[in-house]
Protein backbone atom coordinates (compact mmCIF):
# COMPACT_ATOMS: atom_id res chain seq x y z
CA UNK A 1 7.91 -11.12 9.81
CA UNK A 2 5.36 -8.41 9.10
CA UNK A 3 5.26 -5.17 11.15
CA UNK A 4 1.85 -4.98 12.84
CA UNK A 5 -0.18 -1.78 13.60
CA UNK A 6 2.93 0.36 13.11
CA UNK A 7 1.39 3.74 13.99
CA UNK A 8 -0.58 2.83 17.12
CA UNK A 9 0.05 5.12 20.11
CA UNK A 10 0.76 2.25 22.52
CA UNK A 11 3.35 0.46 20.35
CA UNK A 12 4.79 2.76 17.65
CA UNK A 13 7.14 0.96 15.28
CA UNK A 14 10.83 1.85 14.90
CA UNK A 15 12.11 1.63 11.33
CA UNK A 16 15.69 1.91 12.60
CA UNK A 17 15.79 -1.86 13.28
CA UNK A 18 14.68 -3.26 9.94
CA UNK A 19 15.88 -5.87 7.46
CA UNK A 20 14.17 -6.03 4.07
CA UNK A 21 15.25 -9.65 3.57
CA UNK A 22 12.94 -10.68 6.40
CA UNK A 23 10.30 -7.97 6.04
CA UNK A 24 9.18 -7.49 2.42
CA UNK A 25 5.67 -6.32 3.39
CA UNK A 26 4.05 -4.21 6.10
CA UNK A 27 0.55 -4.24 7.57
CA UNK A 28 -0.79 -0.85 6.50
CA UNK A 29 -4.27 -1.31 8.01
CA UNK A 30 -6.18 -3.18 10.72
CA UNK A 31 -8.66 -2.26 13.46
CA UNK A 32 -6.13 0.09 15.11
CA UNK A 33 -6.10 2.19 11.96
CA UNK A 34 -4.17 3.09 8.84
CA UNK A 35 -0.41 3.49 9.30
CA UNK A 36 0.25 5.15 5.93
CA UNK A 37 1.01 8.71 7.15
CA UNK A 38 -0.24 11.09 9.86
CA UNK A 39 -3.82 12.14 9.09
CA UNK A 40 -4.31 9.56 6.33
CA UNK A 41 -7.78 8.10 5.59
CA UNK A 42 -9.00 5.82 8.41
CA UNK A 43 -6.04 6.77 10.61
CA UNK A 44 -8.31 6.44 13.67
CA UNK A 45 -11.32 4.19 12.95
CA UNK A 46 -11.98 3.32 16.61
CA UNK A 47 -12.20 5.62 19.61
CA UNK A 48 -10.28 3.20 21.83
CA UNK A 49 -7.14 3.33 19.64
CA UNK A 50 -5.11 6.46 18.99
CA UNK A 51 -2.48 7.10 16.33
CA UNK A 52 1.06 7.86 17.48
CA UNK A 53 2.45 11.37 17.49
CA UNK A 54 5.78 10.06 16.11
CA UNK A 55 5.92 10.64 12.35
CA UNK A 56 8.87 8.23 12.16
CA UNK A 57 6.57 5.28 12.98
CA UNK A 58 4.48 5.72 9.82
CA UNK A 59 5.02 3.80 6.61
CA UNK A 60 5.61 6.88 4.44
CA UNK A 61 8.66 7.65 6.62
CA UNK A 62 10.07 4.18 5.92
CA UNK A 63 9.38 4.52 2.18
CA UNK A 64 10.41 8.15 1.62
CA UNK A 65 13.12 8.75 4.20
CA UNK A 66 14.64 5.28 4.65
CA UNK A 67 13.93 4.25 1.00
CA UNK A 68 12.72 0.79 2.04
CA UNK A 69 10.80 -1.25 -0.52
CA UNK A 70 7.66 -2.85 0.90
CA UNK A 71 4.37 -4.29 -0.21
CA UNK A 72 1.17 -3.59 1.72
CA UNK A 73 -1.18 -6.01 3.43
CA UNK A 74 -4.07 -5.52 5.86
CA UNK A 75 -5.37 -7.96 8.41
CA UNK A 76 -8.31 -8.65 10.65
CA UNK A 77 -6.22 -8.86 13.82
CA UNK A 78 -7.43 -11.37 16.44
CA UNK A 79 -10.94 -10.14 17.16
CA UNK A 80 -14.25 -9.53 15.42
CA UNK A 81 -13.68 -5.81 14.84
CA UNK A 82 -10.69 -6.30 12.54
CA UNK A 83 -11.82 -5.89 8.96
CA UNK A 84 -8.61 -5.60 6.94
CA UNK A 85 -7.89 -8.02 4.13
CA UNK A 86 -4.66 -8.97 2.37
CA UNK A 87 -4.85 -9.75 -1.35
CA UNK A 88 -2.02 -11.51 -3.17
CA UNK A 89 -1.11 -12.30 -6.75
CA UNK A 90 0.10 -15.91 -6.45
CA UNK A 91 1.65 -18.15 -9.07
CA UNK A 92 0.23 -21.22 -7.33
CA UNK A 93 -2.47 -21.58 -4.69
CA UNK A 94 -0.41 -23.12 -1.91
CA UNK A 95 1.57 -22.17 1.17
CA UNK A 96 4.68 -21.93 -1.03
CA UNK A 97 2.83 -19.70 -3.53
CA UNK A 98 1.56 -17.38 -0.78
CA UNK A 99 5.01 -16.98 0.77
CA UNK A 100 6.57 -16.37 -2.65
CA UNK A 101 3.99 -13.65 -3.44
CA UNK A 102 4.64 -11.95 -0.09
CA UNK A 103 8.41 -12.08 -0.58
CA UNK A 104 7.95 -10.59 -4.06
CA UNK A 105 5.60 -7.86 -2.72
CA UNK A 106 2.82 -8.89 -5.15
CA UNK A 107 0.09 -7.91 -2.71
CA UNK A 108 -2.29 -5.16 -1.71
CA UNK A 109 -4.39 -4.23 1.30
CA UNK A 110 -8.06 -3.40 1.75
CA UNK A 111 -10.00 -2.04 4.70
CA UNK A 112 -12.35 -5.01 4.40
CA UNK A 113 -13.92 -4.38 1.00
CA UNK A 114 -13.46 -7.18 -1.49
CA UNK A 115 -11.77 -5.43 -4.41
CA UNK A 116 -9.57 -6.45 -7.31
CA UNK A 117 -6.61 -4.23 -8.15
CA UNK A 118 -4.32 -4.74 -11.14
CA UNK A 119 -1.60 -2.06 -11.11
CA UNK A 120 1.16 -2.41 -13.72
CA UNK A 121 3.92 0.00 -14.74
CA UNK A 122 5.77 -0.81 -17.99
CA UNK A 123 4.80 -4.47 -17.60
CA UNK A 124 5.97 -4.68 -13.96
CA UNK A 125 3.42 -5.60 -11.29
CA UNK A 126 2.92 -3.51 -8.17
CA UNK A 127 5.72 -4.33 -5.72
CA UNK A 128 8.35 -4.88 -8.40
CA UNK A 129 11.28 -2.58 -9.20
CA UNK A 130 11.98 -1.19 -12.64
CA UNK A 131 14.34 1.25 -14.36
CA UNK A 132 12.83 3.57 -16.97
CA UNK A 133 14.65 5.70 -19.57
CA UNK A 134 11.44 7.53 -20.46
CA UNK A 135 8.11 8.25 -18.78
CA UNK A 136 6.62 4.85 -17.84
CA UNK A 137 3.07 3.83 -18.72
CA UNK A 138 0.66 2.88 -15.96
CA UNK A 139 -2.06 0.34 -16.62
CA UNK A 140 -4.66 0.07 -13.90
CA UNK A 141 -7.80 -1.98 -13.50
CA UNK A 142 -10.02 -1.90 -10.40
CA UNK A 143 -13.16 -3.91 -9.65
CA UNK A 144 -15.22 -3.45 -6.50
CA UNK A 145 -18.45 -4.73 -4.97
CA UNK A 146 -19.40 -1.15 -4.03
CA UNK A 147 -19.23 1.85 -6.37
CA UNK A 148 -15.81 3.45 -6.73
CA UNK A 149 -15.69 7.01 -5.40
CA UNK A 150 -12.12 7.75 -6.43
CA UNK A 151 -8.81 6.23 -7.46
CA UNK A 152 -5.70 8.10 -6.39
CA UNK A 153 -2.25 7.53 -7.82
CA UNK A 154 0.41 8.35 -5.26
CA UNK A 155 4.03 9.09 -6.01
CA UNK A 156 6.37 9.13 -3.02
CA UNK A 157 3.31 9.03 -0.70
CA UNK A 158 1.69 12.14 -2.26
CA UNK A 159 -1.43 12.12 -4.45
CA UNK A 160 -0.35 13.12 -7.97
CA UNK A 161 -3.52 12.11 -9.84
CA UNK A 162 -7.09 11.66 -8.69
CA UNK A 163 -9.59 9.84 -10.90
CA UNK A 164 -13.31 10.17 -10.14
CA UNK A 165 -15.28 7.67 -12.26
CA UNK A 166 -18.67 8.91 -13.40
CA UNK A 167 -21.84 7.26 -12.15
CA UNK A 168 -22.05 4.31 -9.80
CA UNK A 169 -19.25 2.33 -11.44
CA UNK A 170 -17.87 -0.79 -9.81
CA UNK A 171 -15.01 -1.20 -12.29
CA UNK A 172 -12.51 1.13 -13.89
CA UNK A 173 -9.68 0.65 -16.41
CA UNK A 174 -7.21 3.22 -17.71
CA UNK A 175 -3.74 3.52 -19.23
CA UNK A 176 -1.77 6.71 -18.68
CA UNK A 177 1.72 8.15 -18.35
CA UNK A 178 3.13 8.00 -14.82
CA UNK A 179 2.33 11.43 -13.34
CA UNK A 180 5.20 13.72 -12.33
CA UNK A 181 7.88 11.24 -13.37
CA UNK A 182 11.41 12.66 -13.71
CA UNK A 183 14.07 10.69 -15.60
CA UNK A 184 17.08 9.89 -13.43
CA UNK A 185 15.19 10.12 -10.15
CA UNK A 186 14.24 7.34 -7.77
CA UNK A 187 10.57 7.16 -6.77
CA UNK A 188 7.70 4.82 -5.95
CA UNK A 189 4.04 4.73 -6.99
CA UNK A 190 0.96 3.08 -5.52
CA UNK A 191 -2.83 3.33 -5.67
CA UNK A 192 -5.48 4.25 -3.13
CA UNK A 193 -9.02 3.21 -4.07
CA UNK A 194 -11.96 4.71 -2.17
């Protein structure tokens, strides 16, 4: 079960009734907008859909306040205006492989652009959980059909590093220390590619 358009005004999602065993991923984007946090990029892409006023419906509330672990997908909904895409890292190309990747949170979402994202921290793929005794190393690789404007690394839903590749680059690779990491704390990281 995947929560669908969580931050839409007409049907805001309640994270109070939630079971991670059945819901390892959440739909962060579709034609009704981005449900990441209030005021996030593409929060209101269409005039006929409005974002909710309830902060508790957004995904950053579930991640930061409830400490849920979720992967992100996007979808095209059921009409021609939906442009979101879900991308998965599968071990085998089959129904079983797709379900296993979703359950393991080895996935990412796009707003329709066909991009490749490889995001690894200390050898763990995005969506996995790790324990670090020292500052972890992030390895990231992004490929896009269109030129990359920026790559943002978010920690606990806040941008902690912004990378602006020079020129009209359609790929970017870097290794770096995880920004603002504090030993002994619990946190999560993810990427936003524009």
